[in-house]
mmCIF file of C-alpha atoms in Angstrom:
data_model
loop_
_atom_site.group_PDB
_atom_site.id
_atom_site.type_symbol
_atom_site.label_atom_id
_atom_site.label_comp_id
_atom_site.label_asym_id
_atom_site.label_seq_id
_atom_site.Cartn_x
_atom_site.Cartn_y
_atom_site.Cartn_z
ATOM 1 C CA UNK A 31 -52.737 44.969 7.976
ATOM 2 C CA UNK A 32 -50.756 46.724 5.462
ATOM 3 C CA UNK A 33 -49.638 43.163 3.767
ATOM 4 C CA UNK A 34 -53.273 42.636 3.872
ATOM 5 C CA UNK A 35 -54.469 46.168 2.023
ATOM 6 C CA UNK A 36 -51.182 45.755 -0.442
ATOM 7 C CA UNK A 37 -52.340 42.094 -1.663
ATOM 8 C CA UNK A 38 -55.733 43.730 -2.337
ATOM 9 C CA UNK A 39 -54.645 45.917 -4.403
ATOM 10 C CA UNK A 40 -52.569 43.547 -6.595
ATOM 11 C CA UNK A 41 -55.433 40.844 -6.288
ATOM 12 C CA UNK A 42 -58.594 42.059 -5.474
ATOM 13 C CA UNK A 43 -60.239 38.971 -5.758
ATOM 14 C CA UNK A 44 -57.969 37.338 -3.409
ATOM 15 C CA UNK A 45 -59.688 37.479 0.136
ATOM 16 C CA UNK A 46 -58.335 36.397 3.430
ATOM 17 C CA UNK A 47 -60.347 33.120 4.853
ATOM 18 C CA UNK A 48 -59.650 33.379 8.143
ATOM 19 C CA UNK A 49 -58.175 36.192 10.569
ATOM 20 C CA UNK A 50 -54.723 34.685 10.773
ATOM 21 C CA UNK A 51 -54.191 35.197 7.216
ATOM 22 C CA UNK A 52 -53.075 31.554 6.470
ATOM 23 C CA UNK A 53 -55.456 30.774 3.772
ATOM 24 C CA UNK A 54 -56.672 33.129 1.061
ATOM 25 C CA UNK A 55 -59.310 31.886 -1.722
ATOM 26 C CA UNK A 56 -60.696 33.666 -4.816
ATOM 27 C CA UNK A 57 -59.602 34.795 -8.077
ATOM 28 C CA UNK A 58 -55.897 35.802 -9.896
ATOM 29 C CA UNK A 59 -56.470 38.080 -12.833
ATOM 30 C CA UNK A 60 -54.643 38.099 -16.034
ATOM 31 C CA UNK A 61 -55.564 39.217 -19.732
ATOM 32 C CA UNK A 62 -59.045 39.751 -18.714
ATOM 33 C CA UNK A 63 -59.694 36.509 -17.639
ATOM 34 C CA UNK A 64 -60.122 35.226 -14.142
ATOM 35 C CA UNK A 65 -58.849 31.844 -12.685
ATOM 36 C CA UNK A 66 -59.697 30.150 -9.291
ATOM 37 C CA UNK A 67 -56.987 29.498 -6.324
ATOM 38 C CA UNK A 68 -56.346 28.954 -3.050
ATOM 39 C CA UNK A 69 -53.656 29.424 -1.053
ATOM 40 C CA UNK A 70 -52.811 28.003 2.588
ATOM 41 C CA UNK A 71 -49.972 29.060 4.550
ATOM 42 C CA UNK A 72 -48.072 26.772 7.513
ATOM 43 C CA UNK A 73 -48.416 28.851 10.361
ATOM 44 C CA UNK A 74 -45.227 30.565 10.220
ATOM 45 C CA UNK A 75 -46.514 31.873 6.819
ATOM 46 C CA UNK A 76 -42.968 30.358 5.409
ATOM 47 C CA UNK A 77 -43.852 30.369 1.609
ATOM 48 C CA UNK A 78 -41.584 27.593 0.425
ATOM 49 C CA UNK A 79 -44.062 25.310 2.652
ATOM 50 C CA UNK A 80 -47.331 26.690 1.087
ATOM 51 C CA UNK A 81 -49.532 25.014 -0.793
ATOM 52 C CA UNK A 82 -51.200 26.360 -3.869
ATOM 53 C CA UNK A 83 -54.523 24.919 -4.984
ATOM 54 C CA UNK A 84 -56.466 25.978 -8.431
ATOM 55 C CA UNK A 85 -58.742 24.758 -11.127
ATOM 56 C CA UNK A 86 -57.501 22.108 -13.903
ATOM 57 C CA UNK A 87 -57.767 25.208 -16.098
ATOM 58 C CA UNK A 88 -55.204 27.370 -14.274
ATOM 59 C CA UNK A 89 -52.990 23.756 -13.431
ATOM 60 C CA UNK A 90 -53.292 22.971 -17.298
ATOM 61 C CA UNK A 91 -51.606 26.821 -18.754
ATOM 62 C CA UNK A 92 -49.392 26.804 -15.813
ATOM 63 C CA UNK A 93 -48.135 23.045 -16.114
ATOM 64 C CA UNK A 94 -45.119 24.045 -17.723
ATOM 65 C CA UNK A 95 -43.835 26.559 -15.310
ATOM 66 C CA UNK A 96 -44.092 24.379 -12.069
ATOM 67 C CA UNK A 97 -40.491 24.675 -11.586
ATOM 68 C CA UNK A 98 -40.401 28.698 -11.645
ATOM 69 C CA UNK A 99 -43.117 28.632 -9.772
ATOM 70 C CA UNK A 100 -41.571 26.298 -7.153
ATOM 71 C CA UNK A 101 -38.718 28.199 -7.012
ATOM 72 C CA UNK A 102 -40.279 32.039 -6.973
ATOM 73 C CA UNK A 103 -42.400 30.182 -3.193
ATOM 74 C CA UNK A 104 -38.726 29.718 -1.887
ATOM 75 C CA UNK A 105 -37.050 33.285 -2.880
ATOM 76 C CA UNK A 106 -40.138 36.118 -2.260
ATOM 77 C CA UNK A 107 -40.473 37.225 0.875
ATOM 78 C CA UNK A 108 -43.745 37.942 1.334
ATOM 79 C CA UNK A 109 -47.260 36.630 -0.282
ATOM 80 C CA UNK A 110 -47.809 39.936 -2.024
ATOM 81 C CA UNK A 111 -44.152 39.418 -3.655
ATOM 82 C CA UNK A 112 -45.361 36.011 -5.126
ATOM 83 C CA UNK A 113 -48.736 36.891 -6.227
ATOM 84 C CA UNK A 114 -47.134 39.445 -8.275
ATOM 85 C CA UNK A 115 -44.765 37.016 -9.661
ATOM 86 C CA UNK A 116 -47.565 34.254 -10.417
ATOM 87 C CA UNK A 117 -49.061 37.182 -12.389
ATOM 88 C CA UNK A 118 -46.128 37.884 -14.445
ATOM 89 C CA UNK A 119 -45.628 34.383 -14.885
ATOM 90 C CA UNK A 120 -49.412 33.698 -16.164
ATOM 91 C CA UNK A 121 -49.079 36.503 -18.052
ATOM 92 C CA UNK A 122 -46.514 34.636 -20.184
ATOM 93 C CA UNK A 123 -48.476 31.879 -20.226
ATOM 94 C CA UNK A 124 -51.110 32.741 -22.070
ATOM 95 C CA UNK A 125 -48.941 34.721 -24.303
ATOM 96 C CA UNK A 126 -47.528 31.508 -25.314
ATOM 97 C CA UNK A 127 -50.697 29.348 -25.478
ATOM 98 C CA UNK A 128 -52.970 32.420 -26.845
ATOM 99 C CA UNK A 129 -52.905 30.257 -29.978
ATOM 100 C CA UNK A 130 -54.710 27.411 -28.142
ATOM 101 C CA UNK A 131 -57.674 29.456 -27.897
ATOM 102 C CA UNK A 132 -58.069 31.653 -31.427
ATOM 103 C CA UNK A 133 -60.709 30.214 -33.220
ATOM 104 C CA UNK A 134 -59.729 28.291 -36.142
ATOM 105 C CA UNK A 135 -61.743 29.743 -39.452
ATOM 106 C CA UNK A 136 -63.677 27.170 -42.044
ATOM 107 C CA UNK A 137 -61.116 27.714 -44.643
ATOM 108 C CA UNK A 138 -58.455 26.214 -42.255
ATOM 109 C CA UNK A 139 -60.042 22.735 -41.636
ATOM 110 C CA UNK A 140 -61.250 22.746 -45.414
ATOM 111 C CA UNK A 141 -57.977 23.000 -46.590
ATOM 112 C CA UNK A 142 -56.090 20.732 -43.976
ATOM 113 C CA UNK A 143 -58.280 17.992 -45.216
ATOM 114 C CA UNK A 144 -58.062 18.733 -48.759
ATOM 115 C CA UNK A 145 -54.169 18.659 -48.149
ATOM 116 C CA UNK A 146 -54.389 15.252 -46.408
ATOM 117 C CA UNK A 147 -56.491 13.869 -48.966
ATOM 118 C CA UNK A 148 -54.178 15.059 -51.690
ATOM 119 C CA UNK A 149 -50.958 13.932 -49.686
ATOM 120 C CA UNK A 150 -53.296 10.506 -48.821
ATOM 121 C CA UNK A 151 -54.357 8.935 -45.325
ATOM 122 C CA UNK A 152 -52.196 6.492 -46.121
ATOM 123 C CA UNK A 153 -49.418 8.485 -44.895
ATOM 124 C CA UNK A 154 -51.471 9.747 -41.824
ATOM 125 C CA UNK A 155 -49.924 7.929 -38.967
ATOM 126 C CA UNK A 156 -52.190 10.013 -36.873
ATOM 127 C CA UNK A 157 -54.511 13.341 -36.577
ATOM 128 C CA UNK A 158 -55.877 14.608 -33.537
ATOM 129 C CA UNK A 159 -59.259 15.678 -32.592
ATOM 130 C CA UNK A 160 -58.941 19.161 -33.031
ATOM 131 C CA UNK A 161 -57.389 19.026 -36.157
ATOM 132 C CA UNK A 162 -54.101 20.969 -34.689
ATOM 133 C CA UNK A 163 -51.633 17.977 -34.429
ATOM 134 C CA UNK A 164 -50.880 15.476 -37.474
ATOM 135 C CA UNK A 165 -48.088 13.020 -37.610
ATOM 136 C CA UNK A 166 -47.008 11.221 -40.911
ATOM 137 C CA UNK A 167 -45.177 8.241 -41.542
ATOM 138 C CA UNK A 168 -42.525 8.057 -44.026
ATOM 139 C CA UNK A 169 -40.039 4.647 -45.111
ATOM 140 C CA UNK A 170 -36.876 5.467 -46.136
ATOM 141 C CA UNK A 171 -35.173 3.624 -49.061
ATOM 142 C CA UNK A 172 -33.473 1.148 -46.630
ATOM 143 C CA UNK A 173 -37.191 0.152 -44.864
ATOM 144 C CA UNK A 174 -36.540 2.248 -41.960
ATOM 145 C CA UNK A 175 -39.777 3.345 -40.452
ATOM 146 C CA UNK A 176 -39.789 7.654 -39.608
ATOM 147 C CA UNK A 177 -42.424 10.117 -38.246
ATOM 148 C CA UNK A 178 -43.253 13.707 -38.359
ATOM 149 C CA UNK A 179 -45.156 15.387 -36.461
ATOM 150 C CA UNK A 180 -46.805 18.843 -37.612
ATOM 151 C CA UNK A 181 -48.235 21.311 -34.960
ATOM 152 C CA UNK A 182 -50.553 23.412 -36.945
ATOM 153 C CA UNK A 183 -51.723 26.966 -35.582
ATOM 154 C CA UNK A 184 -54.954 28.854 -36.820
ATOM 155 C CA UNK A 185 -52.653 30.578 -40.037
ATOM 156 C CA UNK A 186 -52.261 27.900 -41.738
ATOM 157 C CA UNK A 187 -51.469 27.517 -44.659
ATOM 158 C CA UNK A 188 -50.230 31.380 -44.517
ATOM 159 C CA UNK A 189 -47.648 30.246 -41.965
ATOM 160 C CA UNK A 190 -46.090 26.853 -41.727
ATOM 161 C CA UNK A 191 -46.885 24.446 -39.265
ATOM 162 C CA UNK A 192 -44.160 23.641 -36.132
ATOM 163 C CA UNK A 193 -42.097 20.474 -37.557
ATOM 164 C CA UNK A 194 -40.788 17.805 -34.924
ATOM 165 C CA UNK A 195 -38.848 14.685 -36.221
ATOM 166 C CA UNK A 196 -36.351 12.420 -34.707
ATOM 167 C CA UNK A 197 -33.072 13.597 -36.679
ATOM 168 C CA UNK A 198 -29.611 14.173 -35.530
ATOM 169 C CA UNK A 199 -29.892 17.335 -37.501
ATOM 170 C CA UNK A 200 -32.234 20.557 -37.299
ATOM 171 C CA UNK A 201 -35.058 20.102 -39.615
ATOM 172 C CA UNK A 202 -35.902 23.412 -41.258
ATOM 173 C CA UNK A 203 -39.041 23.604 -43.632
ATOM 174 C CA UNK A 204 -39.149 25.844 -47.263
ATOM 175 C CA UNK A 205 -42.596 27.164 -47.148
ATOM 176 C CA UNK A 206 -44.385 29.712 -48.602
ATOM 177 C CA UNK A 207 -47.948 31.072 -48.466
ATOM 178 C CA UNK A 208 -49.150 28.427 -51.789
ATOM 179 C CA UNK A 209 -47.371 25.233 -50.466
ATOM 180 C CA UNK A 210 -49.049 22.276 -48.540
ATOM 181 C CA UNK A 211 -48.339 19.361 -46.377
ATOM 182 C CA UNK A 212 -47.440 17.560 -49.879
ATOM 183 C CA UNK A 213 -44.308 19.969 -50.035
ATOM 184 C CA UNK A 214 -43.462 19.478 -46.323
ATOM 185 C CA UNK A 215 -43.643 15.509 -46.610
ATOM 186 C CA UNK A 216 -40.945 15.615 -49.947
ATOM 187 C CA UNK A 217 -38.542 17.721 -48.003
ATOM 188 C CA UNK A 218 -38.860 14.854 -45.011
ATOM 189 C CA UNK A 219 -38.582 12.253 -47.448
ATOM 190 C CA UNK A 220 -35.091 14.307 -49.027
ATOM 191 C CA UNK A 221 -33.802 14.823 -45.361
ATOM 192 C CA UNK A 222 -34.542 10.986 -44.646
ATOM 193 C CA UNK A 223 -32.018 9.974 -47.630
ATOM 194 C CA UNK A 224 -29.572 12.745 -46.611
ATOM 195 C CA UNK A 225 -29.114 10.802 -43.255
ATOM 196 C CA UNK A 226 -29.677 7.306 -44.758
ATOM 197 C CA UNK A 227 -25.590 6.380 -44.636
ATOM 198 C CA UNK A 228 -25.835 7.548 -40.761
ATOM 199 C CA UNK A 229 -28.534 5.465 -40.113
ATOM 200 C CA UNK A 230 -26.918 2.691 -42.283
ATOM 201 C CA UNK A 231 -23.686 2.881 -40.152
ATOM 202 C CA UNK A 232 -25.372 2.732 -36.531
ATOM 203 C CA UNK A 233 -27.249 0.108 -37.380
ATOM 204 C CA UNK A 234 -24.668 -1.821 -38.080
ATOM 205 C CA UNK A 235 -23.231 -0.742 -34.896
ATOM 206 C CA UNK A 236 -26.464 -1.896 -32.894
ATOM 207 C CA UNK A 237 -26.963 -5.176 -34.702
ATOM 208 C CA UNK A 238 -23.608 -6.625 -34.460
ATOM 209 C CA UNK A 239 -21.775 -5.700 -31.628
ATOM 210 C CA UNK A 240 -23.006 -4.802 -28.126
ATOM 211 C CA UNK A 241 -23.713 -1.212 -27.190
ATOM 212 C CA UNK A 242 -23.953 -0.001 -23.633
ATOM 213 C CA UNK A 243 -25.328 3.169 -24.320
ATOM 214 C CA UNK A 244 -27.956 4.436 -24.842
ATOM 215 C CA UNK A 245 -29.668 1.869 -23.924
ATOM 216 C CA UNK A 246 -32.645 2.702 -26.520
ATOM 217 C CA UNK A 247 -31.113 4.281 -28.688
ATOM 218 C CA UNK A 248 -33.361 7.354 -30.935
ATOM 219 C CA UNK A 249 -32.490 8.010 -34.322
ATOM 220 C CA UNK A 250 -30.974 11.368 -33.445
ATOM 221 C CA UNK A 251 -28.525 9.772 -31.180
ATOM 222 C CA UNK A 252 -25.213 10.222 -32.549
ATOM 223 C CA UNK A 253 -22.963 8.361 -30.120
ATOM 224 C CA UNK A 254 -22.806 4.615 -28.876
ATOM 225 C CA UNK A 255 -20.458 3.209 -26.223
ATOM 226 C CA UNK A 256 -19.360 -0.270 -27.616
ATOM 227 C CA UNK A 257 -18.735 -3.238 -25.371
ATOM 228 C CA UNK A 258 -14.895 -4.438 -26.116
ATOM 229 C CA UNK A 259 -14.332 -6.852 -23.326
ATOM 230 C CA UNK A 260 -14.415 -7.401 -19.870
ATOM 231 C CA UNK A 261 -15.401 -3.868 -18.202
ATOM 232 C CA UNK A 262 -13.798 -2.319 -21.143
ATOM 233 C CA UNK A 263 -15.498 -0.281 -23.955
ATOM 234 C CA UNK A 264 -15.412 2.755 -26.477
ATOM 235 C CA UNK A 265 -17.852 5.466 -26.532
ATOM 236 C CA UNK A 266 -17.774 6.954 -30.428
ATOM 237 C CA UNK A 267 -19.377 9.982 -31.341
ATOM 238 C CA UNK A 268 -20.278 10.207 -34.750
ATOM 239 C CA UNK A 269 -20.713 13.144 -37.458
ATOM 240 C CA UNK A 270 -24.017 12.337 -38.601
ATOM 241 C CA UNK A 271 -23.024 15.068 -41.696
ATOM 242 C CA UNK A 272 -19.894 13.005 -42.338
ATOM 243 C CA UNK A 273 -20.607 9.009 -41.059
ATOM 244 C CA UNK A 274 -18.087 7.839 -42.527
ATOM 245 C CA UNK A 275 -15.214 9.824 -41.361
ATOM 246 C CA UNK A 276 -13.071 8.980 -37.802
ATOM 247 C CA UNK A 277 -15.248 9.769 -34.895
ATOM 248 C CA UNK A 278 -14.560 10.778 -31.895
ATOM 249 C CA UNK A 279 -13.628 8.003 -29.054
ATOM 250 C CA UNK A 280 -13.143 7.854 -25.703
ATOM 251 C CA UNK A 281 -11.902 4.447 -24.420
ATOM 252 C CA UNK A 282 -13.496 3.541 -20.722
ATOM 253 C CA UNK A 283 -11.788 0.763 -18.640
ATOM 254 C CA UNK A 284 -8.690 0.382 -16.699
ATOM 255 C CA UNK A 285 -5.850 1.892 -18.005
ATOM 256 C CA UNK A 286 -3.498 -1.452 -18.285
ATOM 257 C CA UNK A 287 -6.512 -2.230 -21.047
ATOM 258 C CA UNK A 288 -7.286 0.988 -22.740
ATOM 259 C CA UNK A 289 -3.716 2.465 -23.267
ATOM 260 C CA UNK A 290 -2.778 0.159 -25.540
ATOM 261 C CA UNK A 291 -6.376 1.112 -27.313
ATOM 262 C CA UNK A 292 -5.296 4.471 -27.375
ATOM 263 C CA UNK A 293 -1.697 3.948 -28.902
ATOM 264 C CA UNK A 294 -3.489 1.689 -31.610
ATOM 265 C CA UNK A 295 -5.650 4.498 -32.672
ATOM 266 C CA UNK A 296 -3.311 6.970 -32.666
ATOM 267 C CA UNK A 297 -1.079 5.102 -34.817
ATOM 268 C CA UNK A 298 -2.943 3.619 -37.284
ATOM 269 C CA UNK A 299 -4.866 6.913 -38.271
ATOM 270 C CA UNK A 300 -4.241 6.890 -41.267
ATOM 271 C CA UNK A 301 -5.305 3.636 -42.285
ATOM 272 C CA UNK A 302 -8.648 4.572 -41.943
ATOM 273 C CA UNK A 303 -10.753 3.914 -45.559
ATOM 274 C CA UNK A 304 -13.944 6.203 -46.029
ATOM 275 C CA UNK A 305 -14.584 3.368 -48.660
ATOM 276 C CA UNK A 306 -15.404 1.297 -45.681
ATOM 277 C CA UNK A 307 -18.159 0.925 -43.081
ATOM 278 C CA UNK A 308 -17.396 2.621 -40.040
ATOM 279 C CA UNK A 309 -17.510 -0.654 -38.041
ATOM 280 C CA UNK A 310 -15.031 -2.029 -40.267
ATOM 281 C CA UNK A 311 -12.737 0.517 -40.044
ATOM 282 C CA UNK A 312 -12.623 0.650 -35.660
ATOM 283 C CA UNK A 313 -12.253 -3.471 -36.265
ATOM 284 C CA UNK A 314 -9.288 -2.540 -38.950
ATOM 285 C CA UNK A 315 -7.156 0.285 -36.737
ATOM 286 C CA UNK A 316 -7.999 -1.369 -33.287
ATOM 287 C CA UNK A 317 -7.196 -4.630 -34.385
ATOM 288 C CA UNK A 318 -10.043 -6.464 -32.408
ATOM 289 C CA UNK A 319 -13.181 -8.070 -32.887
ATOM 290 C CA UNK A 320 -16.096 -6.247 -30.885
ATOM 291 C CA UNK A 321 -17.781 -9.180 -28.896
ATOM 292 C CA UNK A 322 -20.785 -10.049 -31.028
ATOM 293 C CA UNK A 323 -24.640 -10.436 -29.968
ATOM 294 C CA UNK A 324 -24.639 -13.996 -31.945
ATOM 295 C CA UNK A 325 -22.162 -15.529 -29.455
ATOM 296 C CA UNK A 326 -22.258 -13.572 -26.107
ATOM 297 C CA UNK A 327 -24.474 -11.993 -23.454
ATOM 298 C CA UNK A 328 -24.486 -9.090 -22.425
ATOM 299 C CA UNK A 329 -23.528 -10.044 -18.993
ATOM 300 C CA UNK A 330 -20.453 -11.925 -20.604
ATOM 301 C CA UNK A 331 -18.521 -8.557 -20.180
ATOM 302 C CA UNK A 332 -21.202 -6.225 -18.340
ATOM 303 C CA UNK A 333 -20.635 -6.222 -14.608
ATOM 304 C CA UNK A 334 -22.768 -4.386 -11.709
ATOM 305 C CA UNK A 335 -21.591 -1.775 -9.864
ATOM 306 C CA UNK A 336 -19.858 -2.825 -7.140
ATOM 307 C CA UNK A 337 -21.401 -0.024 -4.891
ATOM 308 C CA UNK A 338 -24.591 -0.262 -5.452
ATOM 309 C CA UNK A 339 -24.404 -3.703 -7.364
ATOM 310 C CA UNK A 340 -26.835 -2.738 -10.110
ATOM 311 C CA UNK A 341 -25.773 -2.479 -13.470
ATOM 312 C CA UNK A 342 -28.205 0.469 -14.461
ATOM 313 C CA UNK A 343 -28.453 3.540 -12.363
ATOM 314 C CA UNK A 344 -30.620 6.584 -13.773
ATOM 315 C CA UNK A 345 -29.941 4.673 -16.965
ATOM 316 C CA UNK A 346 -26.156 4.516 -17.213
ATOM 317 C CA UNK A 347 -24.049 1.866 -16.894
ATOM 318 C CA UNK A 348 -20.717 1.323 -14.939
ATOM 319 C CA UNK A 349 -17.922 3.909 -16.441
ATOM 320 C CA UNK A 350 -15.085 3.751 -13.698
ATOM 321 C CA UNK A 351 -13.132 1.101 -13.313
ATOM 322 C CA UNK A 352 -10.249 0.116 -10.840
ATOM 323 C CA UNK A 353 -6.675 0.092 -12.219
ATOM 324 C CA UNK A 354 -5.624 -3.209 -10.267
ATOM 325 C CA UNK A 355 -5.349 -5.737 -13.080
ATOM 326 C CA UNK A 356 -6.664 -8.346 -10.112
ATOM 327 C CA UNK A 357 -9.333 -6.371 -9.118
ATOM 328 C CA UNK A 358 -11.177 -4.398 -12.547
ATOM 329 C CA UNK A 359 -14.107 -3.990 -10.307
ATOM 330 C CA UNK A 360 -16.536 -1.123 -12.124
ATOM 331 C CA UNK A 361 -18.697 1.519 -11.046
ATOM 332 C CA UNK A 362 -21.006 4.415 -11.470
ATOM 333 C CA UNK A 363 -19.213 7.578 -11.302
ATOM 334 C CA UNK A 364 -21.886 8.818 -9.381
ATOM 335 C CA UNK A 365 -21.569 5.621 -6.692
ATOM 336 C CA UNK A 366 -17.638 6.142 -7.097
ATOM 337 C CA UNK A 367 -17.558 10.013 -6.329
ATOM 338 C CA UNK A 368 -20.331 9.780 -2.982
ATOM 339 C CA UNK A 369 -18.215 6.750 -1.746
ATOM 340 C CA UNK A 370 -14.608 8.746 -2.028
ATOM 341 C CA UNK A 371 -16.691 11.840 -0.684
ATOM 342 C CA UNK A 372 -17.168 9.694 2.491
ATOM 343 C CA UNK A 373 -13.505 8.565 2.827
ATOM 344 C CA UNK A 374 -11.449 10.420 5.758
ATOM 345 C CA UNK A 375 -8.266 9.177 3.537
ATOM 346 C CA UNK A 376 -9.688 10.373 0.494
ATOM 347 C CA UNK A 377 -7.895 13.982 -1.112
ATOM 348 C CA UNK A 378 -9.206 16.055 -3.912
ATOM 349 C CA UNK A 379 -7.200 18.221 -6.363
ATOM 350 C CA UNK A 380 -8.907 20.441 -8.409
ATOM 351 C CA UNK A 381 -11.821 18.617 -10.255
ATOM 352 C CA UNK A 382 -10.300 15.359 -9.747
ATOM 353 C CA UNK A 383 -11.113 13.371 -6.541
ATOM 354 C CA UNK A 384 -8.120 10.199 -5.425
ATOM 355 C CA UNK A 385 -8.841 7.536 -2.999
ATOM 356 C CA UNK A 386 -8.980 3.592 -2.010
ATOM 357 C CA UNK A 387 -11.012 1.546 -4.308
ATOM 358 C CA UNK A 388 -14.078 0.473 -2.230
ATOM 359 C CA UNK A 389 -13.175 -3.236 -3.612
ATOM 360 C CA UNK A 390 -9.538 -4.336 -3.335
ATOM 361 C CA UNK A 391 -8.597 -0.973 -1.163
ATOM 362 C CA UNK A 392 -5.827 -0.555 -3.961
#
């Protein structure tokens, strides 16, 4: 009874539907404004087995706080402990979509489209119905298709809009009160050419040899793992600031085949030319060719795992692989680690777990 009179108080509009107390219906308050839910409890009235039910307008400004949500149903201990929790939490919320529902004044869509107009729907890759969202497209000097997108609030052009582009770099916009989308697209188009000899580098990395990963690469990923042989690669990490300076590598394989990698790198150092491509150079110091998409497959050097005998698992690829020169088998760490886990023979020291190889038993 007292749970019942202390969940009025925080939510008046919140009524018990039936005399248990395992389903409550009506209305959670916040800024002013009310929103519809329903709540039904499992009979134990264990929270982290409820289930919440509300309108699409409640689901929509909460959609990006399932997981605190999920996780406040599992920590309160009572219903009146959550409800004051989802209040908080709606609370912030709005806060941070109260710019969803100002009402945009005439001057701000008359000058938007005077700015597009002047900038020229050419370069409008797209605009959305409310006028709040706008992505241009931009080609850099090398042909290389770009976007950015521009999330405008109700200020503009007082305040500058949100920028979002696909760079390995922040973006950060000059803008003051007089400027325009025109000034916005010329410091995208100066930022495209600032990056052009990273670009220029990777994609010589992606169209002649055979990277592992990513998979699908974006243009603000800044590292590659390079196919060298069989079950044996290089994962570079490069400065997209400085492309054409050493990266940073990290051989993968067995260690009869990387070692020697390794002592290559090390010792040839300072042979590396900033004169020359960044491919060239990792061909120059490594002394290798890197097996080339003309003449291979992919599955010329890319084996499954040989746990769970797929070659992709959540979208990595094998990274372990045994030390037997007879065996080489590869797999996912992930497979790897469970499979040890599971060994009574297997020992761990520190972060580092040592057992049979499921394979060979080496």
């Amino acid at each position: 009874m007292a749970g019942t009179r202390a969940l009025l108080r925080q939510c008046p509009l919140l009524l018990p539907q039936d005399r248990h107390g395992t389903a409550y219906e009506g209305f959670v308050t916040a800024q002013g404004r009310n929103f519809h839910i329903r709540i039904l409890l499992p009979v134990d009235l264990q929270l982290k087995n409820a289930r919440i039910e509300c309108s699409w307008r409640l689901k929509r400004i909460l959609h990006g706080y399932r997981h605190i949500l999920k996780q406040r149903l599992h920590s309160c201990p009572d219903l009146v402990s959550f409800m004051v929790e989802l209040k908080t939490v709606l609370e912030i919320a709005l806060k941070n979509t109260q710019d969803l529902h100002v009402p945009r004044p005439p001057e701000y869509y008359s000058c938007l489209v005077r700015d597009l107009e002047i900038l020229g729907w050419n370069r409008v890759a797209y605009v959305d119905t409310g006028l709040s969202t706008v992505k241009l497209k931009a080609e850099d000097s090398c042909g290389r298709q770009h976007l950015i997108t521009l999330k405008l609030n109700a200020k503009y052009p007082t305040e500058p809009p949100d920028c979002l582009v696909d760079f390995p770099v922040p973006f950060a916009v000059s803008w003051m009160p007089q400027n325009s989308l025109i000034d916005i697209y010329n410091q995208f188009l100066a930022a495209l050419e600032s990056l052009k000899e990273f670009w220029d580098a990777l994609d010589e990395i992606d169209g002649k040899t055979w990277v592992l990963e990513p998979e699908n690469p974006t243009r603000s990923a800044t590292t590659r793992r390079i196919a060298i042989g069989n079950n044996v690669s290089v994962n570079i990490e490069v400065d997209p600031r400085h492309p054409n300076m050493l990266p940073e590598c990290y051989f993968l394989g067995a260690d009869h085949e990387v070692n020697p990698l390794r002592t290559k790198l090390n010792n040839n150092m300072q042979l590396w030319d900033p004169e020359v491509s960044l491919l060239q150079n990792l061909r120059e110091l490594l002394g290798i060719d890197f097996p080339s998409r003309a003449v291979l497959e992919k599955s010329d050097f890319a084996k499954d795992c040989g746990i769970c005998y797929a070659y992709r698992l959540e979208g990595s690829a094998p990274d372990h692989v045994c030390d037997d020169p007879r065996c080489g088998q590869p797999f996912h760490q992930a497979c790897l680690y469970e499979w040890l886990q599971g060994l009574p023979t297997s020992r761990q020291s520190f972060n580092v777990i040592f057992g049979e190889c499921p394979y060979c038993n080496k």
